[in-house]
Amino acid sequence: MTTTSPPVTDPEAGLPAPSASAGVSPLRRLLSELTRSTAGFIGLLLVLAILAVSLIGPLIMGTSVPGDPARAWEAPSSAHWLGLEGGGKDTLHLLVTGGRTVLMVGFLAAAITTVIAVAIGSLAGYFGGRFDALMLQLTDVVMTIPQIVLLAVVGAFYKLDSPTLLAVIIGTLSWPVLMRSIRAQVLSLKEREFVEAAQLLDVGWVRIVFGEIVPNMASYILINFIIAVTNAIYAMVGLYLLGLAPQRGNNWGIMINDAWTKGAMFNPDAMPYIIAPVTMIVLLQLGLILLTRTLEEILNPRLRDR
Amino acid sequence: MSTDISVPGSPGGPERSATRDAPGVHGDHERTAPQGRRPRASLRHRIYHSFLLRRLLRSVFVIWVVATGVFLMVRLLPGNPVDVYINQQIALYGKSYEQAAAEAQNYFRFDPSTPIWRQYLDYLLGLLRGDMGTSIATPGVTVTEKIAQYLPWTLYSVGLALLISITVGLLLGMIMAYRRGGVIDHAVSIIGSGLHAIPNYLLAILIVVVGAVQLGVIDYTRMRGNVSPGVEPELSFRFLSDIGYHATLPMLTYILTTVGTWALIMKASTTQVLGEDYVTVARARGLKDARIQGNYVGRNALLPLIAQIATQAGFIVGGAIFVEQTFSYEGVGLLLFESINSRDYPTIQGVLLVVTITVVLANLAADLVNAALDPRIRLGEGGAA
């Protein structure tokens, strides 16, 4: 789909997702294929760069940003590359320190979503029966309510004080979609010979489900984990931007909200303050999306052009 | 129907035919059918109807669960708004508990002094009558009235944008599939990926920052709201063009953020269908390209996308809270945002419920369209899948 990548000619690339016994670990194979595709490589670089800046940057520059209100909205200069914001704080400094929360919430929420979805989805698919029916009903309900609306309402009833709490709530509200596709995959995987063999050996359902079936979906789960990260970032930045999550600390969502409510867009000197965090989020999302698109293409050759 | 009482050779004899009048039209029709082709037709008929019934029941169930969740959220959870409201009224205005409780009953549609099962029953019966309580932020206005005032604008802007986005996206996707590697394919892929990466609320902000303030090509201040002051709602060109003008920016945002996704999905679907044997056979038979593209490829590529259209509808309705707030477009998203800010709990609940019902109906419509187009769905669905 991403056309910047030349068609991969490696004969092995056309194989469907290999079983766990393929020698080289599927994740490593994935990585080597990823670096061979231009779009995938750009995506990987973008994500790694933003991760590095947001995780290492604060260690060098310090996490607390001193502000001098007398110098509010100063234009960009050699000392302050992106100028100063309304409280006289350095915009670049805020930008570097503001990524942590976004990434933390994104990855934590995605991890929670993925763990719940994989656990429930694989068990529901493997055992079927009442548990399966109950879980399907539950996903039916949760999937129907638009997630953002639900989050906003939950935010209205509870104080979403800490980013960690926000991540937990986003994570626990967004597993149903992934759970359904994991369940569908397990339904087909459990008919395979290696599952039958494991059942004959009587190794117990825990090992069959999580030792035999789930590893076969590793790459698929990885893709969906990255998609979950983009969705969680979409939701959390949106909540901060609307002011529905408390405006404490510093992150890109709060920066945009602050810039918007203070009318930064009408002040030419303040432009970097609103454009910079928007750019960071867009670049992060773009990197993640390029990454997933390329991974999907590698794993599902039918999507690839010819 | 009442004429064919006895069917030659039907098991049971007179005993059964005597009771047959009671079960009703459906059973009669079935049993009196001759053994040839009609039983099959009536069986399919029956299964179709039970599919419809099952699907309807599922929709009602989802709405009931959400309504119950809303009730529990307000009544049972710690720090529930009913108690908060009552205590506030007592503390701030020195009202008696009875007085404050009576007001709470008016707002939240249940009386906190009656037993909980009774409250729940009254609440559900109230919902059936369309009674969702009274807004706290704007006293005297019912939640139903409020939503009726805001919801049509969201349905109109989101619905129209979805229609445009899907039409353009599907056409682009087909073109991309037929001319893989061409200019359009490359351009749409890159631009589509880029736009997909921009969350709709950030695109909305960028439109204001770049388009309105920096370049000055968009008259942002005049485009705020749903209609210009002084324009009356009527079926006239002036009114229609005015609401179109005011909905431009939200719609532009929805369209730009989704059209690329539609194109890419449609391209993948079409590419897959193009590889099917029946397309090759159709080509070998020398059928005209236009017919292959329309009847063979387009139709089959489109089928799997219908369910996704409904999902997307839900997503856009959710995204409306951001976009409408940015453009001050007075739809249900802005209503939710304002209600949250003013802690207008009855309205928040009402919006949550109505948005859910809207999405349930969209999903229901998609499923029914799907079932009408693809018999495998209504015949094959085992209830669970």
XYZ file of C-alpha atoms in Angstrom:
691
model
C 0.000 0.000 0.000
C 2.761 2.387 0.838
C 4.140 3.028 -2.559
C 7.415 4.584 -1.543
C 8.697 1.066 -1.026
C 9.980 -0.895 -4.012
C 8.449 -4.349 -4.343
C 10.410 -6.739 -2.204
C 11.896 -9.434 -4.387
C 13.143 -11.766 -1.681
C 11.442 -15.128 -2.327
C 11.066 -15.770 1.371
C 9.141 -12.545 1.807
C 6.113 -13.998 0.086
C 5.644 -16.731 2.654
C 2.722 -16.395 5.029
C 3.408 -15.867 8.693
C 5.774 -18.689 9.561
C 5.202 -21.090 12.382
C 7.297 -20.618 15.492
C 9.682 -23.359 14.397
C 11.034 -21.460 11.367
C 14.524 -21.121 12.799
C 15.017 -17.352 12.749
C 12.621 -15.682 15.165
C 9.736 -14.087 13.263
C 10.267 -10.794 15.045
C 13.870 -10.542 13.899
C 12.871 -11.451 10.351
C 10.254 -8.724 10.536
C 12.842 -6.183 11.595
C 15.200 -7.017 8.767
C 12.377 -6.739 6.246
C 11.301 -3.474 7.761
C 14.667 -1.833 7.210
C 14.553 -2.936 3.590
C 11.364 -0.970 2.850
C 11.718 2.796 2.541
C 8.398 3.647 4.163
C 8.909 1.182 6.963
C 12.417 2.471 7.572
C 11.245 6.098 7.683
C 8.511 5.094 10.118
C 10.948 3.242 12.342
C 13.391 6.167 12.318
C 10.645 8.687 13.155
C 9.421 6.650 16.101
C 12.920 5.935 17.402
C 13.957 9.591 17.053
C 10.918 10.851 18.958
C 11.415 8.177 21.608
C 15.068 9.172 21.987
C 14.364 12.907 22.214
C 11.547 12.437 24.714
C 13.360 9.938 26.919
C 16.941 11.223 26.784
C 16.239 14.940 26.228
C 14.818 15.622 29.689
C 17.872 13.960 31.266
C 20.123 16.523 29.580
C 17.909 19.608 29.791
C 16.254 18.872 33.139
C 12.559 18.289 33.664
C 11.552 21.547 35.309
C 11.155 24.438 32.904
C 11.903 27.832 34.467
C 9.702 30.668 33.248
C 10.099 34.430 33.248
C 6.616 35.995 32.827
C 8.165 39.326 31.871
C 9.455 37.777 28.659
C 6.157 36.197 27.576
C 5.706 35.378 23.882
C 9.246 36.290 22.901
C 10.028 35.554 19.252
C 12.386 32.693 18.355
C 16.050 33.598 18.781
C 19.395 31.825 18.856
C 19.050 31.358 22.612
C 15.446 30.114 22.345
C 15.018 28.373 18.996
C 11.258 28.137 19.255
C 10.687 31.281 21.281
C 8.992 31.599 24.656
C 5.377 30.841 25.617
C 2.879 32.944 27.566
C 4.547 32.248 30.899
C 8.019 33.023 29.551
C 9.044 29.381 29.374
C 11.251 28.044 26.602
C 9.031 26.337 24.011
C 11.721 23.921 22.852
C 12.348 22.886 26.438
C 8.615 22.274 26.950
C 8.525 20.306 23.713
C 11.377 18.029 24.746
C 9.995 17.373 28.209
C 6.396 17.098 26.997
C 6.802 13.861 25.079
C 7.241 11.563 28.045
C 3.632 11.561 29.189
C 2.325 11.127 25.655
C 4.560 8.140 24.992
C 4.047 6.664 28.437
C 0.259 6.842 28.236
C 0.288 5.605 24.645
C 2.473 2.586 25.295
C 1.003 1.707 28.695
C -2.579 1.922 27.438
C -1.660 -0.140 24.374
C 0.054 -2.741 26.555
C -3.015 -3.040 28.775
C -5.309 -3.266 25.753
C -3.150 -5.903 24.091
C -2.761 -8.055 27.191
C -6.495 -8.037 27.940
C -7.434 -8.620 24.300
C -4.974 -11.478 23.816
C -5.869 -13.181 27.095
C -9.634 -12.943 26.702
C -9.635 -13.395 22.933
C -7.517 -16.530 22.927
C -9.354 -18.115 25.839
C -12.763 -17.292 24.356
C -11.697 -18.671 20.992
C -10.125 -21.793 22.445
C -12.846 -22.767 24.881
C -15.896 -21.303 23.192
C -19.121 -21.901 25.068
C -20.619 -19.598 27.619
C -17.511 -17.540 28.350
C -17.135 -16.876 24.629
C -20.773 -15.847 24.259
C -20.570 -13.564 27.282
C -17.401 -11.863 26.049
C -18.879 -11.370 22.582
C -21.901 -9.693 24.144
C -19.608 -7.465 26.154
C -17.565 -6.437 23.105
C -20.814 -5.750 21.299
C -21.750 -3.188 23.921
C -18.343 -1.573 24.388
C -17.650 -1.377 20.651
C -20.921 0.397 20.043
C -20.293 3.370 22.291
C -17.832 5.729 20.584
C -14.691 5.485 22.680
C -13.998 9.212 22.821
C -17.514 9.957 24.023
C -17.211 7.280 26.691
C -13.820 8.604 27.804
C -15.096 12.164 27.955
C -18.065 11.052 30.049
C -15.874 8.975 32.363
C -13.636 12.036 32.666
C -16.661 14.078 33.681
C -17.608 11.674 36.457
C -14.134 10.964 37.780
C -11.063 13.077 38.223
C -8.482 11.671 35.831
C -5.728 12.943 38.077
C -2.673 11.033 36.937
C -1.555 10.112 33.429
C -1.198 6.519 34.636
C -4.878 6.418 35.586
C -5.720 7.886 32.187
C -3.665 5.144 30.509
C -5.397 2.440 32.552
C -8.846 3.767 31.641
C -8.011 4.120 27.943
C -6.484 0.635 27.983
C -9.438 -1.030 29.672
C -11.948 0.617 27.334
C -10.303 -0.258 24.026
C -9.632 -4.015 24.017
C -12.860 -5.285 22.366
C -11.893 -4.693 18.723
C -8.583 -6.521 19.050
C -10.167 -9.243 21.174
C -12.523 -10.080 18.309
C -9.786 -10.516 15.749
C -7.582 -12.500 18.141
C -10.537 -14.779 18.835
C -11.124 -15.260 15.115
C -7.470 -16.182 14.609
C -7.511 -18.639 17.486
C -10.617 -20.284 16.055
C -8.658 -21.169 12.940
C -5.339 -21.873 14.689
C -6.816 -24.350 17.163
C -7.711 -26.700 14.305
C -4.060 -27.030 13.263
C -2.015 -30.195 13.770
C 0.411 -28.798 16.316
C -2.456 -27.945 18.636
C -3.820 -31.446 18.226
C -0.384 -32.826 19.012
C -0.145 -30.712 22.144
C -3.608 -31.845 23.184
C -2.585 -35.475 22.757
C 0.470 -34.842 24.914
C -1.916 -33.466 27.513
C 0.271 -30.495 28.471
C -2.643 -28.513 29.880
C -4.639 -25.662 28.378
C -2.419 -22.903 29.741
C 0.544 -24.182 27.742
C -1.531 -24.964 24.684
C -3.134 -21.524 24.536
C -0.232 -19.341 25.635
C 2.678 -21.588 24.646
C 1.487 -22.979 21.317
C -1.289 -20.833 19.878
C -0.461 -17.279 20.977
C 3.205 -17.281 19.790
C 1.901 -18.004 16.294
C 0.167 -14.673 16.333
C 3.227 -12.770 17.609
C 3.678 -10.558 14.570
C -0.041 -9.944 14.294
C -0.163 -8.939 17.953
C 2.822 -6.633 17.439
C 1.051 -4.818 14.595
C -2.060 -4.413 16.682
C -0.034 -3.209 19.625
C 1.332 -0.377 17.466
C -2.162 0.423 16.198
C -3.322 0.504 19.824
C -0.530 2.983 20.605
C -1.758 5.359 17.882
C -5.345 5.044 19.098
C -4.386 5.677 22.717
C -2.353 8.745 21.751
C -5.274 10.011 19.680
C -7.592 9.634 22.662
C -5.279 11.031 25.342
C -4.091 14.068 23.394
C -7.707 14.768 22.520
C -8.758 14.689 26.167
C -5.893 16.971 27.216
C -6.619 19.282 24.321
C -10.280 19.618 25.281
C -9.214 20.246 28.852
C -11.064 17.134 30.014
C -7.928 15.759 31.647
C -6.343 17.945 34.334
C -3.889 20.494 32.986
C -1.131 19.639 35.391
C 2.457 18.905 34.427
C 3.549 19.315 30.853
C 2.783 17.408 27.681
C 2.065 18.126 24.037
C -1.700 17.926 24.518
C -1.607 20.475 27.331
C 0.666 22.719 25.240
C -1.830 22.772 22.361
C -4.730 23.400 24.727
C -2.810 26.221 26.366
C -1.832 27.749 23.033
C -5.401 27.481 21.756
C -7.080 28.987 24.809
C -4.543 31.807 24.985
C -5.072 32.608 21.325
C -1.476 31.864 20.325
C -2.496 31.517 16.687
C -3.215 35.245 16.456
C 0.286 36.118 17.622
C 2.943 35.567 14.919
C 5.698 35.258 17.543
C 3.742 32.519 19.307
C 3.289 30.356 16.214
C 6.004 27.832 17.182
C 4.216 27.233 20.481
C 1.145 25.863 18.724
C 2.757 24.377 15.614
C 5.611 22.532 17.359
C 3.565 20.126 19.542
C 1.118 19.551 16.672
C 4.064 18.614 14.460
C 5.495 16.264 17.064
C 2.212 14.385 17.465
C 1.643 14.191 13.728
C 5.190 12.916 13.125
C 4.824 10.329 15.878
C 1.480 9.121 14.506
C 2.846 9.136 10.954
C 5.843 7.062 12.050
C 3.642 4.546 13.822
C 1.236 4.299 10.884
C 4.037 3.830 8.327
C 5.424 1.142 10.604
C 2.136 -0.763 10.830
C 1.375 -0.417 7.116
C 4.740 -1.849 6.193
C 4.507 -4.638 8.747
C 1.065 -5.559 7.439
C 2.407 -5.623 3.918
C 5.278 -7.873 4.897
C 3.022 -10.269 6.753
C 0.133 -10.282 4.329
C 1.611 -10.578 0.829
C -1.817 -10.339 -0.730
C -1.872 -6.646 0.141
C 1.323 -6.091 -1.760
C 1.211 -4.831 -5.308
C 1.379 -7.756 -7.716
C -55.310 -18.826 4.700
C -58.178 -20.120 6.754
C -59.457 -22.061 3.736
C -56.749 -24.701 3.539
C -57.633 -26.489 6.701
C -56.769 -30.011 5.681
C -53.638 -30.942 3.844
C -53.589 -34.318 2.164
C -51.033 -36.570 3.790
C -50.106 -34.196 6.540
C -49.219 -36.052 9.726
C -51.386 -35.514 12.730
C -54.747 -35.621 11.002
C -57.836 -33.941 12.373
C -56.428 -33.258 15.795
C -53.765 -30.944 14.491
C -55.917 -29.270 11.945
C -58.321 -28.341 14.666
C -55.722 -26.421 16.620
C -54.190 -24.937 13.556
C -56.237 -21.802 13.462
C -54.752 -20.583 16.690
C -50.984 -20.292 16.021
C -51.436 -17.560 13.470
C -50.633 -16.680 9.957
C -47.039 -17.702 9.844
C -47.401 -21.279 11.005
C -50.407 -21.855 8.797
C -48.696 -20.652 5.735
C -45.819 -22.945 6.301
C -47.656 -26.089 7.040
C -50.081 -25.782 4.179
C -47.316 -25.369 1.649
C -47.066 -28.152 -0.904
C -44.066 -30.404 -0.644
C -42.382 -29.054 -3.763
C -40.683 -25.680 -3.961
C -42.625 -23.682 -1.472
C -41.275 -25.111 1.794
C -37.795 -24.001 0.784
C -38.978 -20.511 0.059
C -40.851 -20.284 3.329
C -37.896 -21.643 5.259
C -35.642 -18.966 3.883
C -38.356 -16.485 4.622
C -38.495 -17.646 8.209
C -34.739 -17.607 8.707
C -34.539 -14.155 7.227
C -37.145 -13.003 9.655
C -35.439 -14.572 12.596
C -32.171 -12.965 11.512
C -33.940 -9.622 11.535
C -35.491 -10.394 14.891
C -32.200 -11.550 16.363
C -30.433 -8.480 15.087
C -33.148 -6.209 16.482
C -33.016 -7.909 19.860
C -29.258 -7.446 19.962
C -29.647 -3.732 19.273
C -32.261 -3.341 21.980
C -30.027 -5.265 24.370
C -27.073 -2.954 23.765
C -29.204 0.133 24.322
C -30.627 -1.365 27.523
C -27.154 -2.147 28.847
C -25.947 1.393 28.167
C -29.074 2.884 29.743
C -28.506 0.716 32.811
C -24.849 1.712 32.914
C -25.830 5.370 32.838
C -28.278 4.811 35.684
C -25.657 3.033 37.794
C -23.034 5.650 36.992
C -25.245 8.412 38.330
C -26.796 6.609 41.261
C -24.498 3.999 42.708
C -20.943 5.111 42.176
C -19.055 6.992 44.879
C -19.479 10.742 44.648
C -22.653 10.368 42.597
C -23.960 13.611 41.135
C -27.382 13.231 42.727
C -25.993 13.446 46.264
C -23.517 16.116 45.209
C -26.380 18.151 43.775
C -28.580 17.736 46.857
C -25.784 18.667 49.264
C -24.879 21.644 47.133
C -28.424 22.967 47.143
C -28.647 22.544 50.903
C -25.286 24.165 51.555
C -25.516 26.999 49.037
C -29.163 27.990 49.135
C -30.247 26.621 52.516
C -32.945 24.494 50.924
C -34.525 21.673 52.894
C -33.545 18.132 52.015
C -37.044 17.415 50.668
C -36.926 20.432 48.402
C -33.472 19.578 47.075
C -34.447 15.936 46.606
C -37.529 16.960 44.661
C -35.373 19.034 42.348
C -32.937 16.170 41.964
C -35.848 13.989 40.963
C -36.783 16.481 38.289
C -33.249 16.669 36.928
C -32.213 13.045 37.068
C -35.583 11.493 36.437
C -35.697 9.518 39.634
C -36.523 10.184 43.244
C -33.609 9.320 45.541
C -35.939 8.589 48.462
C -37.741 5.628 46.812
C -36.276 2.108 46.767
C -33.598 1.571 44.152
C -35.507 -0.975 42.029
C -38.393 1.463 41.858
C -36.058 4.277 40.800
C -34.633 2.061 38.083
C -38.067 1.091 36.800
C -39.273 4.695 36.745
C -36.089 5.701 34.985
C -36.492 3.065 32.247
C -40.181 3.875 31.791
C -39.236 7.542 31.551
C -36.677 6.755 28.845
C -39.319 4.859 26.871
C -41.384 8.024 26.850
C -38.324 10.007 25.751
C -38.016 11.591 29.162
C -34.360 12.020 30.099
C -34.698 14.615 32.824
C -34.044 18.328 32.836
C -30.850 20.170 32.072
C -29.122 21.685 35.108
C -27.180 24.290 33.134
C -30.257 25.682 31.399
C -33.119 25.275 33.905
C -36.512 24.522 32.482
C -35.200 22.923 29.284
C -35.532 19.162 29.091
C -32.581 17.082 27.980
C -34.668 15.695 25.127
C -35.358 19.198 23.838
C -31.701 20.079 24.068
C -30.565 17.043 22.164
C -33.297 17.505 19.573
C -31.878 20.955 19.001
C -28.232 19.871 18.603
C -28.313 16.338 17.190
C -29.678 17.134 13.702
C -26.659 19.354 13.000
C -24.225 16.570 13.794
C -26.196 14.017 11.795
C -26.328 16.412 8.863
C -22.661 17.422 8.858
C -21.239 14.000 9.737
C -23.655 12.135 7.468
C -23.021 14.299 4.429
C -19.263 14.268 5.014
C -19.290 10.486 5.356
C -21.242 10.173 2.112
C -18.819 12.396 0.197
C -15.767 10.786 1.757
C -16.935 7.244 0.975
C -17.960 8.037 -2.601
C -14.705 9.805 -3.425
C -12.607 7.272 -1.486
C -14.133 4.223 -3.147
C -13.756 5.713 -6.625
C -10.143 6.648 -5.909
C -9.508 3.183 -4.492
C -10.825 1.492 -7.633
C -8.747 3.734 -9.867
C -5.693 2.949 -7.723
C -6.318 -0.783 -8.011
C -6.700 -0.657 -11.782
C -3.662 1.553 -12.294
C -1.319 0.238 -9.673
C 1.980 2.083 -9.625
C 0.448 5.024 -11.482
C 0.594 8.669 -10.481
C -2.802 8.607 -8.759
C -1.883 5.469 -6.831
C 1.336 6.996 -5.523
C -0.125 10.415 -4.773
C -3.194 9.121 -2.944
C -1.133 6.603 -0.956
C 1.302 9.204 0.302
C -1.229 11.974 0.910
C -3.690 9.494 2.399
C -1.118 8.111 4.846
C -0.126 11.622 5.844
C -3.693 12.809 6.418
C -4.576 9.625 8.235
C -1.716 10.325 10.639
C -3.139 13.726 11.567
C -5.808 13.363 14.259
C -8.968 15.178 13.151
C -8.766 17.717 15.972
C -5.221 18.686 15.005
C -6.268 19.065 11.374
C -9.091 21.321 12.560
C -6.597 23.434 14.492
C -4.234 23.547 11.520
C -7.084 24.706 9.273
C -7.754 27.592 11.640
C -4.097 28.436 12.293
C -2.834 28.161 8.735
C -5.917 28.713 6.588
C -7.676 31.393 8.600
C -4.982 33.268 10.517
C -1.771 32.892 8.528
C -3.058 32.800 4.955
C -6.347 34.538 5.603
C -8.178 32.511 2.942
C -10.814 31.190 5.365
C -13.221 33.561 7.067
C -13.144 31.579 10.293
C -15.096 34.027 12.453
C -17.973 34.265 10.001
C -18.115 30.508 9.555
C -18.598 29.776 13.252
C -21.968 28.427 14.357
C -24.572 26.633 12.266
C -26.381 29.496 10.532
C -25.742 33.182 10.063
C -27.831 35.428 12.275
C -31.066 36.428 10.616
C -31.290 33.419 8.317
C -34.533 31.572 9.011
C -34.780 27.802 8.772
C -36.841 27.200 5.650
C -36.581 25.281 2.434
C -34.922 28.055 0.481
C -31.664 28.398 -1.374
C -30.554 31.095 1.048
C -30.967 28.847 4.085
C -29.494 25.742 2.469
C -26.446 27.545 1.130
C -25.942 29.215 4.491
C -25.966 25.976 6.490
C -23.718 24.442 3.839
C -21.321 27.363 4.263
C -21.215 26.976 8.034
C -20.740 23.202 7.870
C -17.864 23.469 5.382
C -14.979 23.377 7.866
C -16.180 20.470 10.031
C -17.078 18.499 6.912
C -13.754 19.301 5.282
C -12.016 17.974 8.379
C -14.007 14.725 8.442
C -13.543 14.188 4.710
C -9.810 14.891 4.623
C -9.050 12.628 7.582
C -11.039 9.655 6.251
C -10.981 9.756 2.451
C -7.454 8.341 2.155
C -8.336 5.444 4.436
C -11.353 4.592 2.292
C -9.246 4.736 -0.849
C -6.627 2.398 0.618
C -9.215 -0.085 1.930
C -11.038 -0.081 -1.404
C -7.782 -0.530 -3.283
C -6.880 -3.584 -1.205
C -10.355 -5.051 -1.614
C -10.433 -4.415 -5.367
C -6.925 -5.800 -5.859
C -8.015 -8.970 -4.138
C -11.153 -9.338 -6.265
C -9.163 -8.677 -9.443
C -7.160 -11.815 -8.696
C -10.270 -14.012 -8.439
C -10.963 -16.640 -11.063
C -14.374 -15.321 -12.036
C -12.815 -12.061 -13.166
C -10.363 -13.941 -15.378
C -13.221 -16.014 -16.749
C -15.288 -12.921 -17.408
C -12.351 -11.444 -19.307
C -11.912 -14.651 -21.269
C -15.580 -14.553 -22.190
C -14.877 -11.205 -23.777
C -17.222 -9.195 -21.589
C -16.971 -5.444 -21.829
C -14.589 -3.810 -19.370
C -17.292 -1.522 -18.012
C -19.464 -4.500 -17.158
C -16.622 -6.376 -15.475
C -15.680 -3.314 -13.477
C -19.214 -2.637 -12.350
C -20.940 -5.993 -11.949
C -18.052 -8.274 -11.167
C -15.329 -6.304 -9.449
C -17.011 -3.254 -7.930
C -19.881 -5.120 -6.344
C -17.751 -7.811 -4.790
C -15.071 -5.418 -3.623
C -17.676 -3.227 -1.967
C -19.473 -5.937 0.023
C -16.898 -6.411 2.796
C -16.688 -2.650 3.326
C -20.294 -2.059 4.355
C -19.767 -3.136 7.946
C -16.745 -0.871 8.146
C -18.814 2.086 7.020
C -20.976 1.742 10.118
C -17.934 1.478 12.377
C -16.546 4.601 10.783
C -19.838 6.373 11.456
C -19.391 5.688 15.149
C -15.830 6.922 15.025
C -16.771 10.189 13.349
C -19.598 10.810 15.796
C -17.004 10.403 18.554
C -14.563 12.707 16.774
C -17.294 15.336 16.465
C -16.693 16.402 20.058
C -13.249 17.707 19.088
C -14.054 19.123 15.685
C -17.286 20.848 16.677
C -15.570 22.450 19.629
C -12.761 23.839 17.471
C -15.122 25.295 14.885
C -17.881 26.229 17.378
C -20.269 24.108 15.344
C -23.349 23.623 17.482
C -23.781 19.873 17.203
C -24.127 17.165 19.778
C -20.337 17.026 20.287
C -20.238 20.653 21.356
C -23.288 20.042 23.562
C -21.420 17.208 25.284
C -18.329 19.357 25.732
C -20.303 22.237 27.227
C -22.309 19.903 29.461
C -19.121 18.359 30.809
C -17.652 21.773 31.535
C -20.775 22.917 33.355
C -21.173 19.515 35.065
C -24.650 19.204 33.592
C -24.919 15.492 34.384
C -28.445 14.832 33.062
C -27.432 16.248 29.681
C -24.153 14.284 29.679
C -26.107 11.063 30.253
C -28.636 11.976 27.602
C -25.947 12.667 25.003
C -24.149 9.415 25.810
C -27.381 7.494 25.428
C -28.472 9.199 22.221
C -25.043 8.895 20.599
C -25.060 5.187 21.442
C -28.526 4.743 19.972
C -27.403 6.544 16.818
C -24.432 4.219 16.413
C -26.550 1.144 17.189
C -28.970 2.178 14.448
C -26.107 2.764 12.004
C -24.735 -0.704 12.751
C -28.178 -2.225 12.424
C -28.695 -0.574 9.050
C -25.290 -1.795 7.857
C -26.046 -5.353 8.947
C -29.418 -5.353 7.241
C -27.951 -3.980 4.018
C -25.230 -6.596 4.249
C -27.767 -9.369 4.786
C -29.871 -8.157 1.895
C -26.863 -8.185 -0.439
C -25.130 -11.315 0.810
C -27.333 -14.312 1.634
C -24.432 -16.099 3.343
C -24.704 -13.678 6.253
C -28.331 -14.248 7.148
C -28.188 -17.981 6.450
C -24.772 -18.711 7.878
C -24.743 -16.631 11.003
C -24.902 -18.940 13.962
C -25.924 -16.277 16.419
C -22.485 -15.862 17.922
C -20.142 -14.814 15.161
